[in-house]
Amino acid sequence: PGEPATLNDVNLATGTLEGGTLSDLTAPDNQPMSFQSAPMDTSLGLHGIQILFDVTTAVDTPMEIDITVGATIDQPLGTARIQARNWATHAFETIAQYCLHPDEAFVTLPNILATPYFATSGEMELLLEHFVLGTPDSSAFQTDIDLFEVLVR
């Protein structure tokens, strides 16, 4: 199915870390990293979190990846988006988007073209966003991430 990439680092760009560590993302064990959202665009009532993951692989020529994320949100409905840095353009490109729910769900996003997203060093940068669109005075939400896994082929 693929070789697991190594999660090297996680940096929070938007939101607040409420608990957990990088090691809590390596297995679906009910030991999540928990985050509190922050305003992203108050005119739209957009609240969210943005987490930058640095991963590496030893696969010589990565062709495809599968990403599996296990997460919950304390709102009736939210949106998750995953972007990857294109090393040729240095821009982040959306590679997947899906719905978030209060019940923990594990979403696998299979067969994503990997070629433009790995540096020659085997490094990949992924940006995970969780957001809720509401009213201009929307309150913050909490989201828990129990698994973030990248398989490389």
Short mmCIF file of C-alpha atoms in Angstrom, two decimals:
data_model
loop_
_atom_site.label_atom_id
_atom_site.label_comp_id
_atom_site.label_asym_id
_atom_site.label_seq_id
_atom_site.Cartn_x
_atom_site.Cartn_y
_atom_site.Cartn_z
CA PRO A 1 0.00 0.00 0.00
CA GLY A 2 2.91 2.39 0.49
CA GLU A 3 5.76 3.42 2.75
CA PRO A 4 4.79 5.66 5.71
CA ALA A 5 6.31 9.14 5.52
CA THR A 6 7.93 10.53 8.66
CA LEU A 7 6.12 13.39 10.43
CA ASN A 8 9.01 15.68 11.37
CA ASP A 9 7.31 18.81 12.58
CA VAL A 10 3.96 20.52 13.01
CA ASN A 11 3.50 24.29 13.15
CA LEU A 12 0.25 26.05 13.93
CA ALA A 13 -0.30 29.04 11.65
CA THR A 14 -3.85 29.92 12.81
CA GLY A 15 -5.55 28.85 16.04
CA THR A 16 -4.34 27.65 19.42
CA LEU A 17 -2.95 24.30 20.47
CA GLU A 18 -5.06 23.08 23.40
CA GLY A 19 -3.23 19.79 24.01
CA GLY A 20 -1.29 16.92 22.54
CA THR A 21 1.97 16.50 20.67
CA LEU A 22 3.17 15.40 17.24
CA SER A 23 3.43 11.81 18.47
CA ASP A 24 -0.34 11.81 19.15
CA LEU A 25 -0.93 11.94 15.38
CA THR A 26 0.84 8.68 14.55
CA ALA A 27 -1.86 6.22 15.70
CA PRO A 28 -5.66 6.32 16.10
CA ASP A 29 -5.54 5.89 19.87
CA ASN A 30 -7.98 8.49 21.24
CA GLN A 31 -4.98 10.63 22.24
CA PRO A 32 -5.51 13.53 19.80
CA MET A 33 -3.94 16.90 19.31
CA SER A 34 -6.66 19.43 20.18
CA PHE A 35 -6.97 22.88 18.66
CA GLN A 36 -9.10 25.98 19.24
CA SER A 37 -9.93 27.99 16.14
CA ALA A 38 -9.30 31.68 15.54
CA PRO A 39 -10.90 34.21 13.19
CA MET A 40 -9.66 33.83 9.60
CA ASP A 41 -11.98 36.30 7.85
CA THR A 42 -14.35 38.14 10.18
CA SER A 43 -16.34 39.72 7.32
CA LEU A 44 -17.39 36.19 6.29
CA GLY A 45 -17.64 34.82 9.81
CA LEU A 46 -14.86 32.38 8.96
CA HIS A 47 -13.12 30.68 11.89
CA GLY A 48 -10.48 28.03 11.50
CA ILE A 49 -7.17 26.39 12.19
CA GLN A 50 -4.21 26.06 9.86
CA ILE A 51 -1.55 23.46 10.60
CA LEU A 52 1.64 23.07 8.58
CA PHE A 53 3.11 19.55 8.53
CA ASP A 54 6.67 18.81 7.47
CA VAL A 55 7.07 15.21 6.30
CA THR A 56 9.89 13.28 4.64
CA THR A 57 10.15 10.04 2.74
CA ALA A 58 12.96 7.68 1.84
CA VAL A 59 11.11 6.57 -1.32
CA ASP A 60 13.46 7.45 -4.22
CA THR A 61 10.90 8.69 -6.73
CA PRO A 62 7.54 9.32 -5.04
CA MET A 63 4.73 8.93 -7.56
CA GLU A 64 1.56 8.83 -5.42
CA ILE A 65 0.50 9.41 -1.83
CA ASP A 66 -2.46 8.41 0.29
CA ILE A 67 -3.35 10.71 3.18
CA THR A 68 -5.46 9.48 6.10
CA VAL A 69 -6.82 11.93 8.67
CA GLY A 70 -8.87 11.10 11.76
CA ALA A 71 -10.65 14.15 13.19
CA THR A 72 -13.69 15.57 14.95
CA ILE A 73 -15.16 19.05 15.29
CA ASP A 74 -17.51 20.39 17.97
CA GLN A 75 -19.83 21.95 15.37
CA PRO A 76 -22.60 20.27 13.36
CA LEU A 77 -20.56 20.66 10.18
CA GLY A 78 -17.16 21.97 9.12
CA THR A 79 -14.81 21.75 6.18
CA ALA A 80 -11.31 20.31 5.95
CA ARG A 81 -8.90 21.24 3.18
CA ILE A 82 -5.42 19.87 2.53
CA GLN A 83 -2.91 21.81 0.46
CA ALA A 84 0.57 20.76 -0.62
CA ARG A 85 3.53 22.97 -1.50
CA ASN A 86 4.41 22.69 -5.18
CA TRP A 87 8.23 22.90 -5.12
CA ALA A 88 8.40 24.24 -8.70
CA THR A 89 6.12 27.22 -7.99
CA HIS A 90 6.56 27.38 -4.18
CA ALA A 91 2.78 27.89 -3.93
CA PHE A 92 0.38 25.75 -1.93
CA GLU A 93 -2.18 23.90 -4.05
CA THR A 94 -5.40 22.32 -2.81
CA ILE A 95 -5.20 18.54 -3.19
CA ALA A 96 -8.29 17.53 -1.18
CA GLN A 97 -11.37 18.92 0.56
CA TYR A 98 -13.98 17.08 2.63
CA CYS A 99 -16.60 17.55 5.39
CA LEU A 100 -15.96 17.36 9.14
CA HIS A 101 -18.51 16.07 11.67
CA PRO A 102 -18.80 15.79 15.48
CA ASP A 103 -18.33 12.00 15.31
CA GLU A 104 -14.75 10.95 14.72
CA ALA A 105 -14.23 9.90 11.14
CA PHE A 106 -11.17 8.59 9.38
CA VAL A 107 -10.93 9.88 5.82
CA THR A 108 -8.46 8.34 3.37
CA LEU A 109 -7.62 10.39 0.31
CA PRO A 110 -6.02 7.87 -2.09
CA ASN A 111 -3.85 8.08 -5.19
CA ILE A 112 -2.80 11.75 -5.03
CA LEU A 113 -0.15 12.62 -7.61
CA ALA A 114 3.03 13.22 -5.57
CA THR A 115 5.55 14.36 -8.17
CA PRO A 116 5.32 18.18 -7.81
CA TYR A 117 4.97 18.07 -4.04
CA PHE A 118 8.24 16.44 -2.95
CA ALA A 119 11.55 18.29 -2.91
CA THR A 120 14.61 16.41 -4.13
CA SER A 121 15.49 15.91 -0.44
CA GLY A 122 12.29 13.88 0.05
CA GLU A 123 10.62 16.70 2.00
CA MET A 124 6.94 17.56 1.64
CA GLU A 125 4.97 20.39 3.24
CA LEU A 126 1.24 19.91 3.81
CA LEU A 127 -1.18 22.53 5.10
CA LEU A 128 -4.27 21.19 6.87
CA GLU A 129 -7.13 23.63 7.38
CA HIS A 130 -10.34 23.11 9.34
CA PHE A 131 -12.86 25.90 9.07
CA VAL A 132 -16.48 26.82 9.74
CA LEU A 133 -18.31 29.53 7.84
CA GLY A 134 -20.88 31.30 9.97
CA THR A 135 -22.08 34.74 10.90
CA PRO A 136 -19.68 37.66 11.43
CA ASP A 137 -19.87 37.09 15.20
CA SER A 138 -19.28 33.31 15.03
CA SER A 139 -17.56 31.87 18.04
CA ALA A 140 -14.49 29.69 18.01
CA PHE A 141 -14.69 25.90 17.69
CA GLN A 142 -12.56 23.01 18.86
CA THR A 143 -11.23 20.29 16.59
CA ASP A 144 -9.33 17.14 17.57
CA ILE A 145 -6.96 15.33 15.22
CA ASP A 146 -6.18 11.75 16.20
CA LEU A 147 -4.33 10.60 13.09
CA PHE A 148 -2.39 12.23 10.26
CA GLU A 149 -0.70 9.67 8.03
CA VAL A 150 0.94 9.92 4.64
CA LEU A 151 1.74 6.74 2.69
CA VAL A 152 4.15 7.13 -0.23
CA ARG A 153 4.49 4.97 -3.37
#
